[in-house]
Amino acid sequence: MDPSSLGPDISDPVRIEARRGRIEDGAIVGAVTLVDHFGNIVTDIPGDLADEAGLTPEDGVEIAFDGEVIEATFGRTYADVPAGEWVLLTGHSGRLEIAINMDRAAEAVEATPGTKVQVQKI
């Protein structure tokens, strides 16, 4: 395909910086980037920040979403917690995901892309 068929030449492209989670004052902070078709919450927080924050599987975490706070377990898979329980894990994208095993997490906390997320080990 001829690139000119896609539109006019652009002489001043704008680079958009991707958001990326970080650690602030011992807490992991970031934002929701998307909600998948299962209702799981995908964040902009790289999974390696969980290691950096000292999280290990089965640790309890407190997760705040723009003010609403829930408790979850840091796990490797959704099945690491019983049905109906919250889990924080590194998803296939390499980003932290927040889910309720066998339920829709995003609806439970009304999370949408852009919602702020803060994770703290408890």
Coordinates of N, CA and C in Angstrom, one line a residue:
M1 N 0.9 -1.2 0.0 CA 0.0 0.0 0.0 C 0.9 1.2 0.0
D2 N 0.5 2.2 -0.7 CA 1.2 3.5 -0.8 C 0.9 4.3 0.4
P3 N 1.9 4.7 1.2 CA 1.6 5.4 2.5 C 0.8 6.7 2.2
S4 N 1.0 7.3 1.1 CA 0.3 8.6 0.8 C -1.2 8.4 0.7
S5 N -1.7 7.1 0.5 CA -3.1 6.8 0.5 C -3.7 6.9 1.9
L6 N -2.9 6.9 2.9 CA -3.4 7.0 4.3 C -3.6 8.4 4.8
G7 N -3.1 9.4 4.0 CA -3.3 10.8 4.4 C -2.1 11.6 4.1
P8 N -2.2 12.9 4.4 CA -1.1 13.8 4.1 C 0.2 13.5 4.9
D9 N 1.3 13.9 4.4 CA 2.6 13.8 5.2 C 2.5 14.6 6.5
I10 N 3.1 14.1 7.5 CA 3.1 14.9 8.8 C 4.5 15.3 9.0
S11 N 4.7 16.6 9.2 CA 6.1 17.2 9.4 C 6.4 17.4 10.9
D12 N 5.4 17.4 11.7 CA 5.6 17.7 13.1 C 4.9 16.7 14.0
P13 N 5.3 15.4 14.0 CA 4.7 14.4 14.8 C 4.8 14.7 16.3
V14 N 3.8 14.2 17.0 CA 3.8 14.4 18.5 C 4.0 13.0 19.1
R15 N 5.0 12.9 20.0 CA 5.2 11.7 20.7 C 4.4 11.7 22.0
I16 N 3.6 10.7 22.2 CA 2.8 10.6 23.4 C 3.5 9.7 24.4
E17 N 3.8 10.2 25.6 CA 4.5 9.4 26.6 C 3.5 8.4 27.2
A18 N 3.9 7.2 27.3 CA 3.0 6.2 27.9 C 3.1 6.3 29.4
R19 N 2.0 6.2 30.1 CA 2.0 6.2 31.6 C 2.6 5.0 32.1
R20 N 3.2 5.1 33.2 CA 3.9 3.9 33.8 C 3.8 4.0 35.3
G21 N 3.4 3.0 36.0 CA 3.3 3.0 37.4 C 4.6 3.2 38.1
R22 N 4.6 3.5 39.4 CA 5.9 3.7 40.1 C 5.7 3.5 41.6
I23 N 6.8 3.6 42.3 CA 6.7 3.4 43.8 C 6.8 4.8 44.4
E24 N 5.9 5.2 45.2 CA 6.0 6.4 46.0 C 5.7 6.2 47.4
D25 N 6.6 6.6 48.3 CA 6.5 6.5 49.7 C 6.1 5.0 50.1
G26 N 6.7 4.0 49.5 CA 6.5 2.6 49.8 C 5.3 2.0 49.2
A27 N 4.5 2.8 48.5 CA 3.3 2.3 47.9 C 3.5 2.2 46.3
I28 N 2.8 1.3 45.7 CA 2.9 1.2 44.2 C 1.7 2.0 43.7
V29 N 1.9 3.0 42.9 CA 0.9 3.8 42.4 C 0.8 3.8 40.8
G30 N -0.4 3.9 40.3 CA -0.5 3.9 38.9 C -2.0 4.2 38.5
A31 N -2.4 3.6 37.4 CA -3.8 3.9 36.9 C -4.3 2.7 36.1
V32 N -5.6 2.6 36.1 CA -6.2 1.6 35.2 C -6.0 2.0 33.8
T33 N -5.6 1.0 33.0 CA -5.4 1.3 31.5 C -6.6 0.7 30.7
L34 N -7.1 -0.5 31.2 CA -8.2 -1.1 30.5 C -8.9 -2.1 31.4
V35 N -10.1 -2.3 31.1 CA -10.9 -3.4 31.7 C -11.2 -4.4 30.7
D36 N -10.7 -5.7 30.9 CA -10.9 -6.7 29.9 C -12.3 -7.2 29.9
H37 N -12.6 -8.1 29.0 CA -14.0 -8.6 28.8 C -14.5 -9.5 29.9
F38 N -13.6 -9.9 30.9 CA -14.0 -10.6 32.1 C -14.2 -9.7 33.2
G39 N -14.0 -8.4 33.1 CA -14.1 -7.4 34.1 C -12.9 -7.3 35.0
N40 N -11.8 -7.9 34.6 CA -10.5 -7.7 35.3 C -9.9 -6.3 35.0
I41 N -9.2 -5.8 36.0 CA -8.7 -4.4 35.9 C -7.2 -4.5 35.6
V42 N -6.8 -4.0 34.4 CA -5.4 -4.0 34.0 C -4.8 -2.6 34.2
T43 N -3.7 -2.6 34.9 CA -3.1 -1.3 35.2 C -1.9 -1.0 34.4
D44 N -1.3 0.2 34.6 CA -0.1 0.6 33.9 C 1.1 0.3 34.8
I45 N 1.0 -0.5 35.8 CA 2.0 -0.8 36.7 C 2.8 -2.1 36.3
P46 N 4.1 -2.0 35.9 CA 4.8 -3.2 35.6 C 4.9 -4.2 36.7
G47 N 4.8 -5.4 36.4 CA 4.8 -6.5 37.4 C 6.1 -6.5 38.2
D48 N 7.2 -6.0 37.7 CA 8.4 -6.1 38.4 C 8.4 -5.1 39.6
L49 N 7.5 -4.1 39.6 CA 7.4 -3.2 40.7 C 6.9 -4.0 42.0
A50 N 6.1 -5.0 41.8 CA 5.7 -5.8 42.9 C 6.9 -6.4 43.6
D51 N 7.8 -7.0 42.9 CA 9.1 -7.5 43.4 C 9.8 -6.4 44.2
E52 N 9.9 -5.2 43.5 CA 10.7 -4.1 44.1 C 10.0 -3.6 45.4
A53 N 8.7 -3.8 45.5 CA 8.0 -3.3 46.7 C 8.0 -4.4 47.8
G54 N 8.6 -5.6 47.4 CA 8.8 -6.7 48.4 C 7.6 -7.6 48.5
L55 N 6.7 -7.6 47.5 CA 5.5 -8.4 47.5 C 5.9 -9.9 47.1
T56 N 5.4 -10.8 47.9 CA 5.6 -12.2 47.5 C 4.2 -12.9 47.5
P57 N 4.1 -14.0 46.8 CA 2.8 -14.7 46.7 C 2.2 -15.0 48.1
E58 N 0.9 -14.8 48.2 CA 0.1 -14.9 49.4 C 0.2 -13.7 50.4
D59 N 1.0 -12.7 50.0 CA 0.9 -11.5 50.8 C -0.4 -10.8 50.7
G60 N -0.9 -10.2 51.8 CA -2.1 -9.4 51.7 C -1.7 -8.0 51.3
V61 N -2.6 -7.4 50.5 CA -2.4 -6.0 50.0 C -3.7 -5.2 50.1
E62 N -3.5 -4.0 50.3 CA -4.6 -3.0 50.3 C -4.6 -2.3 49.0
I63 N -5.7 -2.2 48.3 CA -5.7 -1.5 47.0 C -6.8 -0.4 47.1
A64 N -6.3 0.8 46.8 CA -7.2 2.0 46.8 C -7.5 2.4 45.4
F65 N -8.8 2.6 45.1 CA -9.2 3.1 43.7 C -9.9 4.4 44.0
D66 N -9.2 5.5 43.7 CA -9.8 6.8 43.8 C -10.6 6.9 45.1
G67 N -10.1 6.4 46.2 CA -10.8 6.5 47.5 C -11.4 5.2 48.0
E68 N -12.0 4.3 47.2 CA -12.5 3.1 47.6 C -11.4 2.1 47.9
V69 N -11.4 1.4 49.0 CA -10.3 0.5 49.4 C -10.8 -0.9 49.6
I70 N -10.0 -1.8 49.0 CA -10.3 -3.3 49.1 C -9.1 -4.0 49.6
E71 N -9.2 -5.2 50.2 CA -8.1 -6.0 50.5 C -8.1 -7.2 49.6
A72 N -6.8 -7.6 49.2 CA -6.7 -8.6 48.2 C -5.4 -9.5 48.6
T73 N -5.2 -10.6 47.9 CA -4.1 -11.4 48.0 C -3.2 -11.3 46.8
F74 N -1.9 -11.1 47.0 CA -1.0 -11.1 45.8 C -0.8 -12.5 45.4
G75 N -1.1 -12.9 44.2 CA -1.0 -14.3 43.7 C -0.3 -14.4 42.4
R76 N -0.2 -15.6 41.9 CA 0.4 -15.9 40.6 C -0.8 -16.1 39.6
T77 N -1.9 -16.7 40.0 CA -3.0 -17.0 39.2 C -4.3 -16.5 39.8
Y78 N -5.4 -16.5 39.1 CA -6.7 -16.1 39.6 C -7.1 -17.2 40.6
A79 N -6.8 -18.4 40.4 CA -7.2 -19.5 41.2 C -6.4 -19.6 42.6
D80 N -5.5 -18.7 42.8 CA -4.8 -18.6 44.1 C -5.7 -18.2 45.2
V81 N -6.9 -17.7 44.9 CA -7.9 -17.3 45.9 C -9.2 -18.0 45.6
P82 N -10.0 -18.2 46.7 CA -11.3 -18.8 46.4 C -12.2 -17.9 45.6
A83 N -13.2 -18.5 45.0 CA -14.2 -17.8 44.2 C -14.8 -16.6 45.0
G84 N -14.9 -15.5 44.4 CA -15.4 -14.3 45.1 C -14.4 -13.5 45.8
E85 N -13.1 -13.9 45.9 CA -12.1 -13.2 46.6 C -11.3 -12.3 45.6
W86 N -10.7 -11.2 46.1 CA -9.9 -10.3 45.3 C -8.4 -10.9 45.2
V87 N -7.8 -10.7 44.0 CA -6.4 -11.1 43.8 C -5.7 -10.1 43.0
L88 N -4.5 -9.8 43.3 CA -3.6 -9.0 42.5 C -2.5 -9.9 41.9
L89 N -2.3 -9.8 40.6 CA -1.3 -10.6 40.0 C -0.7 -9.9 38.8
T90 N 0.4 -10.5 38.3 CA 1.0 -10.0 37.1 C 0.3 -10.8 35.9
G91 N -0.3 -10.0 35.0 CA -1.0 -10.6 33.9 C -0.1 -11.0 32.7
H92 N -0.7 -11.5 31.7 CA 0.1 -11.9 30.5 C 0.8 -10.7 29.8
S93 N 0.3 -9.5 30.1 CA 0.9 -8.3 29.5 C 2.1 -7.8 30.3
G94 N 2.4 -8.5 31.4 CA 3.5 -8.0 32.3 C 3.1 -6.9 33.2
R95 N 1.8 -6.5 33.2 CA 1.3 -5.4 34.1 C 0.5 -6.1 35.2
L96 N 0.4 -5.3 36.3 CA -0.4 -5.8 37.4 C -1.9 -5.7 37.1
E97 N -2.6 -6.8 37.4 CA -4.0 -6.9 37.2 C -4.7 -7.1 38.5
I98 N -5.9 -6.6 38.7 CA -6.7 -6.7 39.9 C -8.0 -7.4 39.4
A99 N -8.3 -8.5 40.2 CA -9.5 -9.3 39.8 C -10.2 -9.8 41.0
I100 N -11.4 -10.3 40.7 CA -12.2 -11.1 41.7 C -12.3 -12.4 41.0
N101 N -11.8 -13.5 41.7 CA -11.9 -14.8 41.1 C -13.4 -15.1 40.8
M102 N -13.7 -15.4 39.5 CA -15.0 -15.8 39.0 C -16.1 -14.6 39.2
D103 N -15.6 -13.4 39.1 CA -16.5 -12.2 39.2 C -15.9 -11.1 38.4
R104 N -16.6 -9.9 38.4 CA -16.2 -8.8 37.6 C -15.7 -7.7 38.6
A105 N -14.4 -7.5 38.7 CA -13.8 -6.6 39.6 C -14.1 -5.1 39.3
A106 N -14.0 -4.8 38.0 CA -14.2 -3.4 37.6 C -15.6 -2.9 38.0
E107 N -16.6 -3.7 37.9 CA -17.9 -3.3 38.3 C -18.0 -3.1 39.8
A108 N -17.3 -3.9 40.5 CA -17.4 -3.9 42.0 C -16.9 -2.6 42.6
V109 N -15.9 -2.0 41.9 CA -15.3 -0.7 42.4 C -15.5 0.4 41.4
E110 N -16.3 0.2 40.4 CA -16.6 1.2 39.3 C -15.3 1.8 38.7
A111 N -14.3 0.8 38.4 CA -13.0 1.3 37.8 C -13.2 1.4 36.3
T112 N -12.6 2.4 35.8 CA -12.6 2.6 34.3 C -11.2 3.1 34.0
P113 N -10.8 3.1 32.7 CA -9.5 3.6 32.3 C -9.3 5.0 32.9
G114 N -8.1 5.2 33.5 CA -7.8 6.5 34.1 C -8.0 6.5 35.7
T115 N -8.7 5.6 36.2 CA -8.9 5.5 37.6 C -7.6 5.3 38.3
K116 N -7.3 6.1 39.3 CA -6.0 5.9 40.1 C -6.1 4.7 40.9
V117 N -4.9 4.0 41.0 CA -4.7 2.8 41.8 C -3.5 3.0 42.7
Q118 N -3.7 2.5 44.0 CA -2.5 2.5 44.9 C -2.5 1.2 45.6
V119 N -1.4 0.5 45.6 CA -1.2 -0.8 46.2 C -0.2 -0.7 47.4
Q120 N -0.6 -1.2 48.5 CA 0.2 -1.2 49.7 C 0.2 -2.6 50.4
K121 N 1.4 -3.1 50.7 CA 1.4 -4.4 51.4 C 0.9 -4.2 52.8
I122 N 0.1 -5.2 53.3 CA -0.5 -5.1 54.7 C 0.0 -6.3 55.5

